[in-house]
Amino acid sequence: MSRERSVAERLPRWRALMGQAFVVSFVLRQSLQGGYAGMKVWVVDDDQAICSLLKIMLSAKGYEVDTYQDPTATPILQGRESCCSAEAMLVDYFMPNMNGLDFLKELEARDCQVVKGNRAIITAHHSPELERELEHMGVACFTKPFQLPAITRWLEACEQRISGAHAE
């Protein structure tokens, strides 16, 4: 399937989410970037709008993005993967069935090998206790409403950590 056709098939859904001006901008950026290769990012958030927004915006920057609205729906917790396929994770704190911190702890218990520092919690309500625990675990924290440039900078740092880990 050609890249143009693949993008064209996605356009109706994106138009509904972000408007025509964004779609035109996205197609132009993808043409200039010359592809979709990039780091695999999981976005785990029970808010469909946040999942959709991050998927669109991060895909436009060349990342391969998988979204899940429930942490228990991720492939590793469903038993479809024995190890984690994500290279970076953006995880909401307050979600159904399991909070984001418990989700990250469960992944660690299952030996999910995401590079230290390549996991982040997104939350509207955080406490000093949560910040201490996240720092102890090496997990970044973004406060809602988050700034996309801050997430982009964090993902660029994630790529550097991956490059460094592969060089060792």
PDB file of N, CA and C in Angstrom, residues 78-167:
ATOM      1  N   GLN A  78      -2.544  -8.332  28.766  1.00  0.00           N
ATOM      2  CA  GLN A  78      -3.484  -9.263  28.146  1.00  0.00           C
ATOM      3  C   GLN A  78      -2.832 -10.617  27.876  1.00  0.00           C
ATOM      4  N   GLY A  79      -1.502 -10.695  28.029  1.00  0.00           N
ATOM      5  CA  GLY A  79      -0.789 -11.940  27.782  1.00  0.00           C
ATOM      6  C   GLY A  79      -0.448 -12.166  26.321  1.00  0.00           C
ATOM      7  N   ARG A  80      -0.645 -11.153  25.472  1.00  0.00           N
ATOM      8  CA  ARG A  80      -0.324 -11.294  24.049  1.00  0.00           C
ATOM      9  C   ARG A  80       1.150 -11.036  23.768  1.00  0.00           C
ATOM     10  N   GLU A  81       1.852 -10.410  24.703  1.00  0.00           N
ATOM     11  CA  GLU A  81       3.288 -10.174  24.583  1.00  0.00           C
ATOM     12  C   GLU A  81       3.933 -10.623  25.883  1.00  0.00           C
ATOM     13  N   SER A  82       5.117 -11.204  25.773  1.00  0.00           N
ATOM     14  CA  SER A  82       5.822 -11.598  26.992  1.00  0.00           C
ATOM     15  C   SER A  82       6.744 -10.484  27.469  1.00  0.00           C
ATOM     16  N   CYS A  83       7.041  -9.541  26.581  1.00  0.00           N
ATOM     17  CA  CYS A  83       7.835  -8.384  26.971  1.00  0.00           C
ATOM     18  C   CYS A  83       7.195  -7.140  26.356  1.00  0.00           C
ATOM     19  N   CYS A  84       7.575  -6.023  26.864  1.00  0.00           N
ATOM     20  CA  CYS A  84       6.956  -4.767  26.454  1.00  0.00           C
ATOM     21  C   CYS A  84       7.527  -4.307  25.115  1.00  0.00           C
ATOM     22  N   SER A  85       6.663  -3.974  24.172  1.00  0.00           N
ATOM     23  CA  SER A  85       7.118  -3.526  22.857  1.00  0.00           C
ATOM     24  C   SER A  85       7.338  -2.021  22.796  1.00  0.00           C
ATOM     25  N   ALA A  86       6.928  -1.292  23.828  1.00  0.00           N
ATOM     26  CA  ALA A  86       7.084   0.167  23.829  1.00  0.00           C
ATOM     27  C   ALA A  86       8.513   0.554  24.189  1.00  0.00           C
ATOM     28  N   GLU A  87       8.968   1.652  23.573  1.00  0.00           N
ATOM     29  CA  GLU A  87      10.269   2.213  23.922  1.00  0.00           C
ATOM     30  C   GLU A  87      10.114   3.419  24.843  1.00  0.00           C
ATOM     31  N   ALA A  88       8.899   3.961  24.893  1.00  0.00           N
ATOM     32  CA  ALA A  88       8.565   5.061  25.805  1.00  0.00           C
ATOM     33  C   ALA A  88       7.084   4.958  26.128  1.00  0.00           C
ATOM     34  N   MET A  89       6.706   5.435  27.326  1.00  0.00           N
ATOM     35  CA  MET A  89       5.304   5.355  27.756  1.00  0.00           C
ATOM     36  C   MET A  89       4.854   6.659  28.382  1.00  0.00           C
ATOM     37  N   LEU A  90       3.665   7.097  27.981  1.00  0.00           N
ATOM     38  CA  LEU A  90       2.964   8.216  28.612  1.00  0.00           C
ATOM     39  C   LEU A  90       1.705   7.630  29.224  1.00  0.00           C
ATOM     40  N   VAL A  91       1.607   7.661  30.545  1.00  0.00           N
ATOM     41  CA  VAL A  91       0.544   6.954  31.253  1.00  0.00           C
ATOM     42  C   VAL A  91      -0.201   7.919  32.174  1.00  0.00           C
ATOM     43  N   ASP A  92      -1.522   7.959  32.035  1.00  0.00           N
ATOM     44  CA  ASP A  92      -2.349   8.756  32.935  1.00  0.00           C
ATOM     45  C   ASP A  92      -2.286   8.137  34.329  1.00  0.00           C
ATOM     46  N   TYR A  93      -2.423   8.976  35.351  1.00  0.00           N
ATOM     47  CA  TYR A  93      -2.393   8.448  36.713  1.00  0.00           C
ATOM     48  C   TYR A  93      -3.742   7.858  37.118  1.00  0.00           C
ATOM     49  N   PHE A  94      -4.819   8.622  36.979  1.00  0.00           N
ATOM     50  CA  PHE A  94      -6.145   8.140  37.394  1.00  0.00           C
ATOM     51  C   PHE A  94      -6.845   7.464  36.227  1.00  0.00           C
ATOM     52  N   MET A  95      -6.987   6.131  36.312  1.00  0.00           N
ATOM     53  CA  MET A  95      -7.649   5.352  35.263  1.00  0.00           C
ATOM     54  C   MET A  95      -8.485   4.256  35.912  1.00  0.00           C
ATOM     55  N   PRO A  96      -9.412   3.678  35.136  1.00  0.00           N
ATOM     56  CA  PRO A  96     -10.202   2.565  35.680  1.00  0.00           C
ATOM     57  C   PRO A  96      -9.330   1.315  35.841  1.00  0.00           C
ATOM     58  N   ASN A  97      -9.709   0.487  36.742  1.00  0.00           N
ATOM     59  CA  ASN A  97      -9.093  -0.826  36.977  1.00  0.00           C
ATOM     60  C   ASN A  97      -7.715  -0.780  37.629  1.00  0.00           C
ATOM     61  N   MET A  98      -6.918   0.252  37.343  1.00  0.00           N
ATOM     62  CA  MET A  98      -5.553   0.299  37.860  1.00  0.00           C
ATOM     63  C   MET A  98      -5.024   1.715  37.649  1.00  0.00           C
ATOM     64  N   ASN A  99      -4.393   2.303  38.666  1.00  0.00           N
ATOM     65  CA  ASN A  99      -3.832   3.633  38.423  1.00  0.00           C
ATOM     66  C   ASN A  99      -2.504   3.510  37.674  1.00  0.00           C
ATOM     67  N   GLY A 100      -2.037   4.613  37.141  1.00  0.00           N
ATOM     68  CA  GLY A 100      -0.842   4.600  36.309  1.00  0.00           C
ATOM     69  C   GLY A 100       0.400   4.111  37.024  1.00  0.00           C
ATOM     70  N   LEU A 101       0.549   4.469  38.282  1.00  0.00           N
ATOM     71  CA  LEU A 101       1.710   4.033  39.045  1.00  0.00           C
ATOM     72  C   LEU A 101       1.684   2.521  39.263  1.00  0.00           C
ATOM     73  N   ASP A 102       0.526   1.988  39.619  1.00  0.00           N
ATOM     74  CA  ASP A 102       0.398   0.533  39.775  1.00  0.00           C
ATOM     75  C   ASP A 102       0.644  -0.184  38.451  1.00  0.00           C
ATOM     76  N   PHE A 103       0.203   0.418  37.345  1.00  0.00           N
ATOM     77  CA  PHE A 103       0.443  -0.149  36.015  1.00  0.00           C
ATOM     78  C   PHE A 103       1.948  -0.250  35.752  1.00  0.00           C
ATOM     79  N   LEU A 104       2.682   0.833  36.015  1.00  0.00           N
ATOM     80  CA  LEU A 104       4.129   0.810  35.788  1.00  0.00           C
ATOM     81  C   LEU A 104       4.818  -0.202  36.700  1.00  0.00           C
ATOM     82  N   LYS A 105       4.358  -0.321  37.939  1.00  0.00           N
ATOM     83  CA  LYS A 105       4.919  -1.321  38.855  1.00  0.00           C
ATOM     84  C   LYS A 105       4.637  -2.739  38.360  1.00  0.00           C
ATOM     85  N   GLU A 106       3.445  -2.958  37.829  1.00  0.00           N
ATOM     86  CA  GLU A 106       3.098  -4.280  37.283  1.00  0.00           C
ATOM     87  C   GLU A 106       3.989  -4.619  36.090  1.00  0.00           C
ATOM     88  N   LEU A 107       4.262  -3.633  35.245  1.00  0.00           N
ATOM     89  CA  LEU A 107       5.162  -3.868  34.110  1.00  0.00           C
ATOM     90  C   LEU A 107       6.558  -4.237  34.597  1.00  0.00           C
ATOM     91  N   GLU A 108       7.039  -3.543  35.620  1.00  0.00           N
ATOM     92  CA  GLU A 108       8.349  -3.887  36.190  1.00  0.00           C
ATOM     93  C   GLU A 108       8.342  -5.310  36.736  1.00  0.00           C
ATOM     94  N   ALA A 109       7.261  -5.686  37.418  1.00  0.00           N
ATOM     95  CA  ALA A 109       7.153  -7.036  37.976  1.00  0.00           C
ATOM     96  C   ALA A 109       7.172  -8.092  36.874  1.00  0.00           C
ATOM     97  N   ARG A 110       6.686  -7.720  35.698  1.00  0.00           N
ATOM     98  CA  ARG A 110       6.686  -8.648  34.557  1.00  0.00           C
ATOM     99  C   ARG A 110       7.948  -8.501  33.721  1.00  0.00           C
ATOM    100  N   ASP A 111       8.940  -7.796  34.252  1.00  0.00           N
ATOM    101  CA  ASP A 111      10.246  -7.618  33.613  1.00  0.00           C
ATOM    102  C   ASP A 111      10.163  -6.849  32.295  1.00  0.00           C
ATOM    103  N   CYS A 112       9.277  -5.873  32.245  1.00  0.00           N
ATOM    104  CA  CYS A 112       9.170  -5.005  31.070  1.00  0.00           C
ATOM    105  C   CYS A 112      10.407  -4.111  31.030  1.00  0.00           C
ATOM    106  N   GLN A 113      11.177  -4.210  29.980  1.00  0.00           N
ATOM    107  CA  GLN A 113      12.482  -3.557  29.903  1.00  0.00           C
ATOM    108  C   GLN A 113      12.454  -2.216  29.164  1.00  0.00           C
ATOM    109  N   VAL A 114      11.613  -1.294  29.592  1.00  0.00           N
ATOM    110  CA  VAL A 114      11.641   0.053  29.032  1.00  0.00           C
ATOM    111  C   VAL A 114      12.821   0.771  29.681  1.00  0.00           C
ATOM    112  N   VAL A 115      13.632   1.451  28.870  1.00  0.00           N
ATOM    113  CA  VAL A 115      14.812   2.145  29.375  1.00  0.00           C
ATOM    114  C   VAL A 115      14.419   3.077  30.520  1.00  0.00           C
ATOM    115  N   LYS A 116      15.206   3.057  31.585  1.00  0.00           N
ATOM    116  CA  LYS A 116      14.919   3.924  32.743  1.00  0.00           C
ATOM    117  C   LYS A 116      14.856   5.376  32.270  1.00  0.00           C
ATOM    118  N   GLY A 117      13.823   6.063  32.691  1.00  0.00           N
ATOM    119  CA  GLY A 117      13.618   7.451  32.282  1.00  0.00           C
ATOM    120  C   GLY A 117      12.675   7.599  31.108  1.00  0.00           C
ATOM    121  N   ASN A 118      12.316   6.497  30.466  1.00  0.00           N
ATOM    122  CA  ASN A 118      11.433   6.551  29.295  1.00  0.00           C
ATOM    123  C   ASN A 118       9.981   6.240  29.646  1.00  0.00           C
ATOM    124  N   ARG A 119       9.637   6.467  30.899  1.00  0.00           N
ATOM    125  CA  ARG A 119       8.256   6.310  31.344  1.00  0.00           C
ATOM    126  C   ARG A 119       7.828   7.622  31.989  1.00  0.00           C
ATOM    127  N   ALA A 120       6.585   8.026  31.715  1.00  0.00           N
ATOM    128  CA  ALA A 120       6.080   9.276  32.293  1.00  0.00           C
ATOM    129  C   ALA A 120       4.631   9.104  32.713  1.00  0.00           C
ATOM    130  N   ILE A 121       4.296   9.763  33.800  1.00  0.00           N
ATOM    131  CA  ILE A 121       2.917   9.841  34.283  1.00  0.00           C
ATOM    132  C   ILE A 121       2.363  11.200  33.874  1.00  0.00           C
ATOM    133  N   ILE A 122       1.106  11.204  33.432  1.00  0.00           N
ATOM    134  CA  ILE A 122       0.385  12.440  33.136  1.00  0.00           C
ATOM    135  C   ILE A 122      -0.732  12.537  34.172  1.00  0.00           C
ATOM    136  N   THR A 123      -0.791  13.649  34.891  1.00  0.00           N
ATOM    137  CA  THR A 123      -1.810  13.771  35.927  1.00  0.00           C
ATOM    138  C   THR A 123      -2.240  15.215  36.131  1.00  0.00           C
ATOM    139  N   ALA A 124      -3.468  15.390  36.520  1.00  0.00           N
ATOM    140  CA  ALA A 124      -3.972  16.718  36.881  1.00  0.00           C
ATOM    141  C   ALA A 124      -3.805  16.952  38.377  1.00  0.00           C
ATOM    142  N   HIS A 125      -3.672  15.890  39.126  1.00  0.00           N
ATOM    143  CA  HIS A 125      -3.585  15.988  40.587  1.00  0.00           C
ATOM    144  C   HIS A 125      -2.385  15.192  41.070  1.00  0.00           C
ATOM    145  N   HIS A 126      -1.356  15.892  41.464  1.00  0.00           N
ATOM    146  CA  HIS A 126      -0.227  15.156  42.027  1.00  0.00           C
ATOM    147  C   HIS A 126       0.129  15.730  43.389  1.00  0.00           C
ATOM    148  N   SER A 127       0.786  14.909  44.148  1.00  0.00           N
ATOM    149  CA  SER A 127       1.147  15.263  45.517  1.00  0.00           C
ATOM    150  C   SER A 127       2.659  15.136  45.671  1.00  0.00           C
ATOM    151  N   PRO A 128       3.202  15.703  46.732  1.00  0.00           N
ATOM    152  CA  PRO A 128       4.638  15.517  46.990  1.00  0.00           C
ATOM    153  C   PRO A 128       5.007  14.036  47.139  1.00  0.00           C
ATOM    154  N   GLU A 129       4.097  13.249  47.723  1.00  0.00           N
ATOM    155  CA  GLU A 129       4.371  11.815  47.879  1.00  0.00           C
ATOM    156  C   GLU A 129       4.470  11.127  46.516  1.00  0.00           C
ATOM    157  N   LEU A 130       3.539  11.463  45.620  1.00  0.00           N
ATOM    158  CA  LEU A 130       3.573  10.882  44.273  1.00  0.00           C
ATOM    159  C   LEU A 130       4.853  11.306  43.562  1.00  0.00           C
ATOM    160  N   GLU A 131       5.210  12.575  43.648  1.00  0.00           N
ATOM    161  CA  GLU A 131       6.434  13.048  42.999  1.00  0.00           C
ATOM    162  C   GLU A 131       7.661  12.309  43.519  1.00  0.00           C
ATOM    163  N   ARG A 132       7.736  12.078  44.829  1.00  0.00           N
ATOM    164  CA  ARG A 132       8.876  11.339  45.397  1.00  0.00           C
ATOM    165  C   ARG A 132       8.921   9.911  44.863  1.00  0.00           C
ATOM    166  N   GLU A 133       7.762   9.270  44.817  1.00  0.00           N
ATOM    167  CA  GLU A 133       7.733   7.885  44.327  1.00  0.00           C
ATOM    168  C   GLU A 133       8.109   7.816  42.849  1.00  0.00           C
ATOM    169  N   LEU A 134       7.605   8.754  42.046  1.00  0.00           N
ATOM    170  CA  LEU A 134       7.955   8.786  40.627  1.00  0.00           C
ATOM    171  C   LEU A 134       9.447   9.017  40.443  1.00  0.00           C
ATOM    172  N   GLU A 135       9.997   9.943  41.223  1.00  0.00           N
ATOM    173  CA  GLU A 135      11.436  10.217  41.135  1.00  0.00           C
ATOM    174  C   GLU A 135      12.239   8.973  41.506  1.00  0.00           C
ATOM    175  N   HIS A 136      11.824   8.285  42.565  1.00  0.00           N
ATOM    176  CA  HIS A 136      12.502   7.059  42.996  1.00  0.00           C
ATOM    177  C   HIS A 136      12.473   5.994  41.892  1.00  0.00           C
ATOM    178  N   MET A 137      11.366   5.922  41.154  1.00  0.00           N
ATOM    179  CA  MET A 137      11.215   4.930  40.081  1.00  0.00           C
ATOM    180  C   MET A 137      11.833   5.397  38.760  1.00  0.00           C
ATOM    181  N   GLY A 138      12.276   6.654  38.681  1.00  0.00           N
ATOM    182  CA  GLY A 138      12.823   7.174  37.428  1.00  0.00           C
ATOM    183  C   GLY A 138      11.743   7.488  36.412  1.00  0.00           C
ATOM    184  N   VAL A 139      10.576   7.925  36.893  1.00  0.00           N
ATOM    185  CA  VAL A 139       9.428   8.208  36.028  1.00  0.00           C
ATOM    186  C   VAL A 139       9.219   9.717  35.971  1.00  0.00           C
ATOM    187  N   ALA A 140       9.119  10.265  34.762  1.00  0.00           N
ATOM    188  CA  ALA A 140       8.852  11.697  34.583  1.00  0.00           C
ATOM    189  C   ALA A 140       7.389  11.983  34.904  1.00  0.00           C
ATOM    190  N   CYS A 141       7.073  13.247  35.144  1.00  0.00           N
ATOM    191  CA  CYS A 141       5.695  13.628  35.451  1.00  0.00           C
ATOM    192  C   CYS A 141       5.323  14.875  34.659  1.00  0.00           C
ATOM    193  N   PHE A 142       4.196  14.805  33.951  1.00  0.00           N
ATOM    194  CA  PHE A 142       3.634  15.948  33.231  1.00  0.00           C
ATOM    195  C   PHE A 142       2.292  16.276  33.861  1.00  0.00           C
ATOM    196  N   THR A 143       2.089  17.551  34.163  1.00  0.00           N
ATOM    197  CA  THR A 143       0.850  17.997  34.776  1.00  0.00           C
ATOM    198  C   THR A 143      -0.126  18.450  33.699  1.00  0.00           C
ATOM    199  N   LYS A 144      -1.374  17.977  33.803  1.00  0.00           N
ATOM    200  CA  LYS A 144      -2.422  18.419  32.884  1.00  0.00           C
ATOM    201  C   LYS A 144      -2.874  19.809  33.303  1.00  0.00           C
ATOM    202  N   PRO A 145      -3.121  20.696  32.398  1.00  0.00           N
ATOM    203  CA  PRO A 145      -2.958  20.516  30.959  1.00  0.00           C
ATOM    204  C   PRO A 145      -1.473  20.556  30.601  1.00  0.00           C
ATOM    205  N   PHE A 146      -1.004  19.518  29.923  1.00  0.00           N
ATOM    206  CA  PHE A 146       0.401  19.413  29.564  1.00  0.00           C
ATOM    207  C   PHE A 146       0.693  20.248  28.324  1.00  0.00           C
ATOM    208  N   GLN A 147       1.970  20.526  28.134  1.00  0.00           N
ATOM    209  CA  GLN A 147       2.435  21.278  26.971  1.00  0.00           C
ATOM    210  C   GLN A 147       3.080  20.294  25.998  1.00  0.00           C
ATOM    211  N   LEU A 148       2.577  20.241  24.769  1.00  0.00           N
ATOM    212  CA  LEU A 148       3.118  19.301  23.788  1.00  0.00           C
ATOM    213  C   LEU A 148       4.618  19.492  23.558  1.00  0.00           C
ATOM    214  N   PRO A 149       5.149  20.722  23.492  1.00  0.00           N
ATOM    215  CA  PRO A 149       6.606  20.856  23.320  1.00  0.00           C
ATOM    216  C   PRO A 149       7.403  20.190  24.448  1.00  0.00           C
ATOM    217  N   ALA A 150       6.889  20.214  25.668  1.00  0.00           N
ATOM    218  CA  ALA A 150       7.585  19.557  26.780  1.00  0.00           C
ATOM    219  C   ALA A 150       7.602  18.044  26.576  1.00  0.00           C
ATOM    220  N   ILE A 151       6.499  17.492  26.110  1.00  0.00           N
ATOM    221  CA  ILE A 151       6.443  16.050  25.842  1.00  0.00           C
ATOM    222  C   ILE A 151       7.362  15.702  24.681  1.00  0.00           C
ATOM    223  N   THR A 152       7.396  16.537  23.665  1.00  0.00           N
ATOM    224  CA  THR A 152       8.286  16.302  22.522  1.00  0.00           C
ATOM    225  C   THR A 152       9.747  16.316  22.968  1.00  0.00           C
ATOM    226  N   ARG A 153      10.130  17.284  23.792  1.00  0.00           N
ATOM    227  CA  ARG A 153      11.516  17.335  24.303  1.00  0.00           C
ATOM    228  C   ARG A 153      11.832  16.082  25.122  1.00  0.00           C
ATOM    229  N   TRP A 154      10.864  15.651  25.937  1.00  0.00           N
ATOM    230  CA  TRP A 154      11.068  14.446  26.731  1.00  0.00           C
ATOM    231  C   TRP A 154      11.269  13.231  25.821  1.00  0.00           C
ATOM    232  N   LEU A 155      10.458  13.122  24.770  1.00  0.00           N
ATOM    233  CA  LEU A 155      10.593  11.992  23.842  1.00  0.00           C
ATOM    234  C   LEU A 155      11.934  12.034  23.113  1.00  0.00           C
ATOM    235  N   GLU A 156      12.409  13.220  22.768  1.00  0.00           N
ATOM    236  CA  GLU A 156      13.735  13.335  22.150  1.00  0.00           C
ATOM    237  C   GLU A 156      14.815  12.843  23.116  1.00  0.00           C
ATOM    238  N   ALA A 157      14.665  13.174  24.401  1.00  0.00           N
ATOM    239  CA  ALA A 157      15.603  12.673  25.414  1.00  0.00           C
ATOM    240  C   ALA A 157      15.488  11.148  25.542  1.00  0.00           C
ATOM    241  N   CYS A 158      14.270  10.618  25.417  1.00  0.00           N
ATOM    242  CA  CYS A 158      14.070   9.162  25.436  1.00  0.00           C
ATOM    243  C   CYS A 158      14.849   8.505  24.304  1.00  0.00           C
ATOM    244  N   GLU A 159      14.783   9.096  23.117  1.00  0.00           N
ATOM    245  CA  GLU A 159      15.525   8.550  21.975  1.00  0.00           C
ATOM    246  C   GLU A 159      17.023   8.530  22.269  1.00  0.00           C
ATOM    247  N   GLN A 160      17.522   9.591  22.903  1.00  0.00           N
ATOM    248  CA  GLN A 160      18.944   9.648  23.257  1.00  0.00           C
ATOM    249  C   GLN A 160      19.302   8.550  24.259  1.00  0.00           C
ATOM    250  N   ARG A 161      18.432   8.319  25.231  1.00  0.00           N
ATOM    251  CA  ARG A 161      18.695   7.252  26.207  1.00  0.00           C
ATOM    252  C   ARG A 161      18.725   5.888  25.519  1.00  0.00           C
ATOM    253  N   ILE A 162      17.825   5.684  24.553  1.00  0.00           N
ATOM    254  CA  ILE A 162      17.809   4.415  23.818  1.00  0.00           C
ATOM    255  C   ILE A 162      19.093   4.261  23.022  1.00  0.00           C
ATOM    256  N   SER A 163      19.511   5.321  22.346  1.00  0.00           N
ATOM    257  CA  SER A 163      20.762   5.280  21.577  1.00  0.00           C
ATOM    258  C   SER A 163      21.938   4.962  22.488  1.00  0.00           C
ATOM    259  N   GLY A 164      21.955   5.576  23.674  1.00  0.00           N
ATOM    260  CA  GLY A 164      23.021   5.320  24.640  1.00  0.00           C
ATOM    261  C   GLY A 164      22.994   3.896  25.157  1.00  0.00           C
ATOM    262  N   ALA A 165      21.805   3.356  25.380  1.00  0.00           N
ATOM    263  CA  ALA A 165      21.669   1.983  25.872  1.00  0.00           C
ATOM    264  C   ALA A 165      22.139   0.981  24.825  1.00  0.00           C
ATOM    265  N   HIS A 166      21.860   1.271  23.540  1.00  0.00           N
ATOM    266  CA  HIS A 166      22.290   0.360  22.474  1.00  0.00           C
ATOM    267  C   HIS A 166      23.795   0.441  22.249  1.00  0.00           C
ATOM    268  N   ALA A 167      24.400   1.593  22.550  1.00  0.00           N
ATOM    269  CA  ALA A 167      25.834   1.770  22.343  1.00  0.00           C
ATOM    270  C   ALA A 167      26.653   1.036  23.400  1.00  0.00           C
TER     271      ALA A 167
END
